[in-house]
Amino acid sequence: MLLLRYAAADGTVFGNMVVPVPHLKSLHMKKIFICFALCLLAAFFKPASAQFSTNENIKDQPKWGLAGQKYVEYYYLPDIDTYYYVPGKQFIYQSGGYWTFSSRLSKANRSYDLRGGNKVVINEPGAYRYFAEHKSKYGSSSSNVAVQKSQTDKNIKRQDSEKTSG
């Protein structure tokens, strides 16, 4: 049996705990057991932390992103066949037949106007894996102006309805 005493800094004992220790014969094993017991005890006094997350990443979105978006996982930039992954702050584009992840646009597209260019919000994991579908759906830059405006209008209407219903 081990007797653990809890004492204040001034030496005042305010609690005792008897811990049965079967078959601990060496002093070394007793020390290990005491350390383990103290660590286990300390785990119970861990301060509380937030256990929830929100589905908003407004602060993470780039300044050139679409207005009125509460959450964006990817922006597809059809004019230059590039994705922007918002959580990782990375551009994703094909180079030499492989997908390249970079904090900057490719050399060929560095002069591209991100603010004025066409953008499509895509909230699905690994969006770049569906590049062929996105390219056929969002097509050339002239057809994307209508898509971008339509998508922004839908998102603003959805947010307005959430505000009134919530």
C-alpha positions as protocol buffer text, in pm:
chain_id: "A"
residue {
  index: 1
  type: MET
  ca { x: 0 y: 0 z: 0 }
}
residue {
  index: 2
  type: LEU
  ca { x: 111 y: 353 z: -77 }
}
residue {
  index: 3
  type: LEU
  ca { x: -6 y: 658 z: 110 }
}
residue {
  index: 4
  type: LEU
  ca { x: -24 y: 971 z: -104 }
}
residue {
  index: 5
  type: ARG
  ca { x: -58 y: 1299 z: 81 }
}
residue {
  index: 6
  type: TYR
  ca { x: -182 y: 1623 z: -72 }
}
residue {
  index: 7
  type: ALA
  ca { x: -26 y: 1926 z: 92 }
}
residue {
  index: 8
  type: ALA
  ca { x: -36 y: 2299 z: 37 }
}
residue {
  index: 9
  type: ALA
  ca { x: 281 y: 2498 z: -29 }
}
residue {
  index: 10
  type: ASP
  ca { x: 305 y: 2587 z: 343 }
}
residue {
  index: 11
  type: GLY
  ca { x: 311 y: 2217 z: 437 }
}
residue {
  index: 12
  type: THR
  ca { x: -50 y: 2186 z: 555 }
}
residue {
  index: 13
  type: VAL
  ca { x: -181 y: 1838 z: 471 }
}
residue {
  index: 14
  type: PHE
  ca { x: -531 y: 1853 z: 331 }
}
residue {
  index: 15
  type: GLY
  ca { x: -584 y: 1504 z: 192 }
}
residue {
  index: 16
  type: ASN
  ca { x: -458 y: 1149 z: 193 }
}
residue {
  index: 17
  type: MET
  ca { x: -512 y: 872 z: -59 }
}
residue {
  index: 18
  type: VAL
  ca { x: -426 y: 510 z: -1 }
}
residue {
  index: 19
  type: VAL
  ca { x: -333 y: 330 z: -320 }
}
residue {
  index: 20
  type: PRO
  ca { x: -303 y: -49 z: -317 }
}
residue {
  index: 21
  type: VAL
  ca { x: 18 y: -153 z: -493 }
}
residue {
  index: 22
  type: PRO
  ca { x: 27 y: -528 z: -542 }
}
residue {
  index: 23
  type: HIS
  ca { x: 360 y: -695 z: -616 }
}
residue {
  index: 24
  type: LEU
  ca { x: 572 y: -384 z: -649 }
}
residue {
  index: 25
  type: LYS
  ca { x: 890 y: -502 z: -486 }
}
residue {
  index: 26
  type: SER
  ca { x: 1153 y: -266 z: -614 }
}
residue {
  index: 27
  type: LEU
  ca { x: 1176 y: 100 z: -526 }
}
residue {
  index: 28
  type: HIS
  ca { x: 1215 y: 180 z: -895 }
}
residue {
  index: 29
  type: MET
  ca { x: 882 y: 20 z: -983 }
}
residue {
  index: 30
  type: LYS
  ca { x: 712 y: 207 z: -699 }
}
residue {
  index: 31
  type: LYS
  ca { x: 844 y: 538 z: -834 }
}
residue {
  index: 32
  type: ILE
  ca { x: 717 y: 457 z: -1182 }
}
residue {
  index: 33
  type: PHE
  ca { x: 376 y: 365 z: -1042 }
}
residue {
  index: 34
  type: ILE
  ca { x: 357 y: 688 z: -839 }
}
residue {
  index: 35
  type: CYS
  ca { x: 447 y: 897 z: -1145 }
}
residue {
  index: 36
  type: PHE
  ca { x: 181 y: 718 z: -1346 }
}
residue {
  index: 37
  type: ALA
  ca { x: -78 y: 770 z: -1072 }
}
residue {
  index: 38
  type: LEU
  ca { x: 6 y: 1142 z: -1053 }
}
residue {
  index: 39
  type: CYS
  ca { x: -19 y: 1182 z: -1429 }
}
residue {
  index: 40
  type: LEU
  ca { x: -352 y: 1006 z: -1429 }
}
residue {
  index: 41
  type: LEU
  ca { x: -472 y: 1229 z: -1147 }
}
residue {
  index: 42
  type: ALA
  ca { x: -350 y: 1541 z: -1328 }
}
residue {
  index: 43
  type: ALA
  ca { x: -548 y: 1438 z: -1636 }
}
residue {
  index: 44
  type: PHE
  ca { x: -870 y: 1480 z: -1441 }
}
residue {
  index: 45
  type: PHE
  ca { x: -786 y: 1844 z: -1369 }
}
residue {
  index: 46
  type: LYS
  ca { x: -733 y: 1946 z: -1731 }
}
residue {
  index: 47
  type: PRO
  ca { x: -900 y: 2280 z: -1803 }
}
residue {
  index: 48
  type: ALA
  ca { x: -1210 y: 2269 z: -2020 }
}
residue {
  index: 49
  type: SER
  ca { x: -1178 y: 2362 z: -2386 }
}
residue {
  index: 50
  type: ALA
  ca { x: -1422 y: 2425 z: -2666 }
}
residue {
  index: 51
  type: GLN
  ca { x: -1556 y: 2105 z: -2816 }
}
residue {
  index: 52
  type: PHE
  ca { x: -1721 y: 2248 z: -3127 }
}
residue {
  index: 53
  type: SER
  ca { x: -1623 y: 2392 z: -3460 }
}
residue {
  index: 54
  type: THR
  ca { x: -1808 y: 2615 z: -3697 }
}
residue {
  index: 55
  type: ASN
  ca { x: -1863 y: 2574 z: -4066 }
}
residue {
  index: 56
  type: GLU
  ca { x: -1731 y: 2918 z: -4147 }
}
residue {
  index: 57
  type: ASN
  ca { x: -1395 y: 3017 z: -4282 }
}
residue {
  index: 58
  type: ILE
  ca { x: -1463 y: 3379 z: -4368 }
}
residue {
  index: 59
  type: LYS
  ca { x: -1133 y: 3496 z: -4219 }
}
residue {
  index: 60
  type: ASP
  ca { x: -934 y: 3236 z: -4417 }
}
residue {
  index: 61
  type: GLN
  ca { x: -1072 y: 3335 z: -4754 }
}
residue {
  index: 62
  type: PRO
  ca { x: -849 y: 3533 z: -4989 }
}
residue {
  index: 63
  type: LYS
  ca { x: -914 y: 3905 z: -5041 }
}
residue {
  index: 64
  type: TRP
  ca { x: -985 y: 3838 z: -5408 }
}
residue {
  index: 65
  type: GLY
  ca { x: -1254 y: 3578 z: -5323 }
}
residue {
  index: 66
  type: LEU
  ca { x: -1627 y: 3612 z: -5390 }
}
residue {
  index: 67
  type: ALA
  ca { x: -1824 y: 3831 z: -5151 }
}
residue {
  index: 68
  type: GLY
  ca { x: -2104 y: 3681 z: -4942 }
}
residue {
  index: 69
  type: GLN
  ca { x: -1942 y: 3340 z: -4890 }
}
residue {
  index: 70
  type: LYS
  ca { x: -1953 y: 3198 z: -4535 }
}
residue {
  index: 71
  type: TYR
  ca { x: -1757 y: 2886 z: -4627 }
}
residue {
  index: 72
  type: VAL
  ca { x: -1540 y: 2803 z: -4925 }
}
residue {
  index: 73
  type: GLU
  ca { x: -1323 y: 2496 z: -4962 }
}
residue {
  index: 74
  type: TYR
  ca { x: -1202 y: 2551 z: -5318 }
}
residue {
  index: 75
  type: TYR
  ca { x: -1221 y: 2827 z: -5576 }
}
residue {
  index: 76
  type: TYR
  ca { x: -1202 y: 2699 z: -5931 }
}
residue {
  index: 77
  type: LEU
  ca { x: -1043 y: 2954 z: -6165 }
}
residue {
  index: 78
  type: PRO
  ca { x: -1161 y: 2827 z: -6506 }
}
residue {
  index: 79
  type: ASP
  ca { x: -977 y: 3092 z: -6709 }
}
residue {
  index: 80
  type: ILE
  ca { x: -644 y: 2938 z: -6605 }
}
residue {
  index: 81
  type: ASP
  ca { x: -755 y: 2583 z: -6512 }
}
residue {
  index: 82
  type: THR
  ca { x: -645 y: 2631 z: -6153 }
}
residue {
  index: 83
  type: TYR
  ca { x: -795 y: 2566 z: -5811 }
}
residue {
  index: 84
  type: TYR
  ca { x: -733 y: 2757 z: -5491 }
}
residue {
  index: 85
  type: TYR
  ca { x: -760 y: 2550 z: -5172 }
}
residue {
  index: 86
  type: VAL
  ca { x: -875 y: 2796 z: -4903 }
}
residue {
  index: 87
  type: PRO
  ca { x: -788 y: 2600 z: -4584 }
}
residue {
  index: 88
  type: GLY
  ca { x: -434 y: 2531 z: -4709 }
}
residue {
  index: 89
  type: LYS
  ca { x: -394 y: 2868 z: -4887 }
}
residue {
  index: 90
  type: GLN
  ca { x: -261 y: 2685 z: -5194 }
}
residue {
  index: 91
  type: PHE
  ca { x: -308 y: 2709 z: -5568 }
}
residue {
  index: 92
  type: ILE
  ca { x: -347 y: 2372 z: -5738 }
}
residue {
  index: 93
  type: TYR
  ca { x: -266 y: 2341 z: -6107 }
}
residue {
  index: 94
  type: GLN
  ca { x: -138 y: 2083 z: -6350 }
}
residue {
  index: 95
  type: SER
  ca { x: 227 y: 2089 z: -6440 }
}
residue {
  index: 96
  type: GLY
  ca { x: 389 y: 1814 z: -6645 }
}
residue {
  index: 97
  type: GLY
  ca { x: 82 y: 1594 z: -6609 }
}
residue {
  index: 98
  type: TYR
  ca { x: 82 y: 1615 z: -6228 }
}
residue {
  index: 99
  type: TRP
  ca { x: -111 y: 1832 z: -5985 }
}
residue {
  index: 100
  type: THR
  ca { x: 113 y: 2093 z: -5826 }
}
residue {
  index: 101
  type: PHE
  ca { x: 33 y: 2254 z: -5489 }
}
residue {
  index: 102
  type: SER
  ca { x: 188 y: 2597 z: -5447 }
}
residue {
  index: 103
  type: SER
  ca { x: 144 y: 2916 z: -5248 }
}
residue {
  index: 104
  type: ARG
  ca { x: 178 y: 3107 z: -5577 }
}
residue {
  index: 105
  type: LEU
  ca { x: 28 y: 3079 z: -5921 }
}
residue {
  index: 106
  type: SER
  ca { x: 235 y: 2907 z: -6190 }
}
residue {
  index: 107
  type: LYS
  ca { x: 488 y: 3125 z: -6371 }
}
residue {
  index: 108
  type: ALA
  ca { x: 269 y: 3126 z: -6680 }
}
residue {
  index: 109
  type: ASN
  ca { x: -28 y: 3267 z: -6484 }
}
residue {
  index: 110
  type: ARG
  ca { x: 137 y: 3505 z: -6235 }
}
residue {
  index: 111
  type: SER
  ca { x: -4 y: 3807 z: -6418 }
}
residue {
  index: 112
  type: TYR
  ca { x: -361 y: 3671 z: -6397 }
}
residue {
  index: 113
  type: ASP
  ca { x: -606 y: 3917 z: -6235 }
}
residue {
  index: 114
  type: LEU
  ca { x: -744 y: 3721 z: -5939 }
}
residue {
  index: 115
  type: ARG
  ca { x: -986 y: 3998 z: -5838 }
}
residue {
  index: 116
  type: GLY
  ca { x: -1137 y: 4042 z: -6183 }
}
residue {
  index: 117
  type: GLY
  ca { x: -1107 y: 3683 z: -6300 }
}
residue {
  index: 118
  type: ASN
  ca { x: -1385 y: 3425 z: -6297 }
}
residue {
  index: 119
  type: LYS
  ca { x: -1424 y: 3219 z: -5983 }
}
residue {
  index: 120
  type: VAL
  ca { x: -1647 y: 2925 z: -5899 }
}
residue {
  index: 121
  type: VAL
  ca { x: -1696 y: 2803 z: -5542 }
}
residue {
  index: 122
  type: ILE
  ca { x: -1662 y: 2427 z: -5507 }
}
residue {
  index: 123
  type: ASN
  ca { x: -1724 y: 2276 z: -5165 }
}
residue {
  index: 124
  type: GLU
  ca { x: -1628 y: 1915 z: -5214 }
}
residue {
  index: 125
  type: PRO
  ca { x: -1318 y: 1734 z: -5090 }
}
residue {
  index: 126
  type: GLY
  ca { x: -1039 y: 1698 z: -5344 }
}
residue {
  index: 127
  type: ALA
  ca { x: -1218 y: 1914 z: -5600 }
}
residue {
  index: 128
  type: TYR
  ca { x: -926 y: 1905 z: -5843 }
}
residue {
  index: 129
  type: ARG
  ca { x: -986 y: 1531 z: -5891 }
}
residue {
  index: 130
  type: TYR
  ca { x: -1305 y: 1625 z: -6077 }
}
residue {
  index: 131
  type: PHE
  ca { x: -1129 y: 1868 z: -6309 }
}
residue {
  index: 132
  type: ALA
  ca { x: -1279 y: 1724 z: -6629 }
}
residue {
  index: 133
  type: GLU
  ca { x: -1631 y: 1764 z: -6491 }
}
residue {
  index: 134
  type: HIS
  ca { x: -1565 y: 2119 z: -6373 }
}
residue {
  index: 135
  type: LYS
  ca { x: -1406 y: 2217 z: -6702 }
}
residue {
  index: 136
  type: SER
  ca { x: -1704 y: 2087 z: -6900 }
}
residue {
  index: 137
  type: LYS
  ca { x: -1958 y: 2235 z: -6656 }
}
residue {
  index: 138
  type: TYR
  ca { x: -1805 y: 2582 z: -6620 }
}
residue {
  index: 139
  type: GLY
  ca { x: -1652 y: 2596 z: -6968 }
}
residue {
  index: 140
  type: SER
  ca { x: -1483 y: 2902 z: -7108 }
}
residue {
  index: 141
  type: SER
  ca { x: -1443 y: 3239 z: -6940 }
}
residue {
  index: 142
  type: SER
  ca { x: -1735 y: 3399 z: -7128 }
}
residue {
  index: 143
  type: SER
  ca { x: -1986 y: 3144 z: -6993 }
}
residue {
  index: 144
  type: ASN
  ca { x: -1853 y: 3178 z: -6638 }
}
residue {
  index: 145
  type: VAL
  ca { x: -1965 y: 3537 z: -6588 }
}
residue {
  index: 146
  type: ALA
  ca { x: -2327 y: 3418 z: -6566 }
}
residue {
  index: 147
  type: VAL
  ca { x: -2232 y: 3121 z: -6345 }
}
residue {
  index: 148
  type: GLN
  ca { x: -2039 y: 3343 z: -6103 }
}
residue {
  index: 149
  type: LYS
  ca { x: -2323 y: 3596 z: -6073 }
}
residue {
  index: 150
  type: SER
  ca { x: -2586 y: 3322 z: -6036 }
}
residue {
  index: 151
  type: GLN
  ca { x: -2385 y: 3144 z: -5768 }
}
residue {
  index: 152
  type: THR
  ca { x: -2324 y: 3464 z: -5569 }
}
residue {
  index: 153
  type: ASP
  ca { x: -2696 y: 3553 z: -5586 }
}
residue {
  index: 154
  type: LYS
  ca { x: -2792 y: 3202 z: -5462 }
}
residue {
  index: 155
  type: ASN
  ca { x: -2551 y: 3222 z: -5171 }
}
residue {
  index: 156
  type: ILE
  ca { x: -2673 y: 3567 z: -5065 }
}
residue {
  index: 157
  type: LYS
  ca { x: -3037 y: 3450 z: -5080 }
}
residue {
  index: 158
  type: ARG
  ca { x: -2952 y: 3138 z: -4876 }
}
residue {
  index: 159
  type: GLN
  ca { x: -2773 y: 3347 z: -4612 }
}
residue {
  index: 160
  type: ASP
  ca { x: -3066 y: 3588 z: -4593 }
}
residue {
  index: 161
  type: SER
  ca { x: -3310 y: 3300 z: -4545 }
}
residue {
  index: 162
  type: GLU
  ca { x: -3086 y: 3152 z: -4272 }
}
residue {
  index: 163
  type: LYS
  ca { x: -3087 y: 3486 z: -4089 }
}
residue {
  index: 164
  type: THR
  ca { x: -3465 y: 3515 z: -4100 }
}
residue {
  index: 165
  type: SER
  ca { x: -3527 y: 3152 z: -4003 }
}
residue {
  index: 166
  type: GLY
  ca { x: -3257 y: 3135 z: -3732 }
}
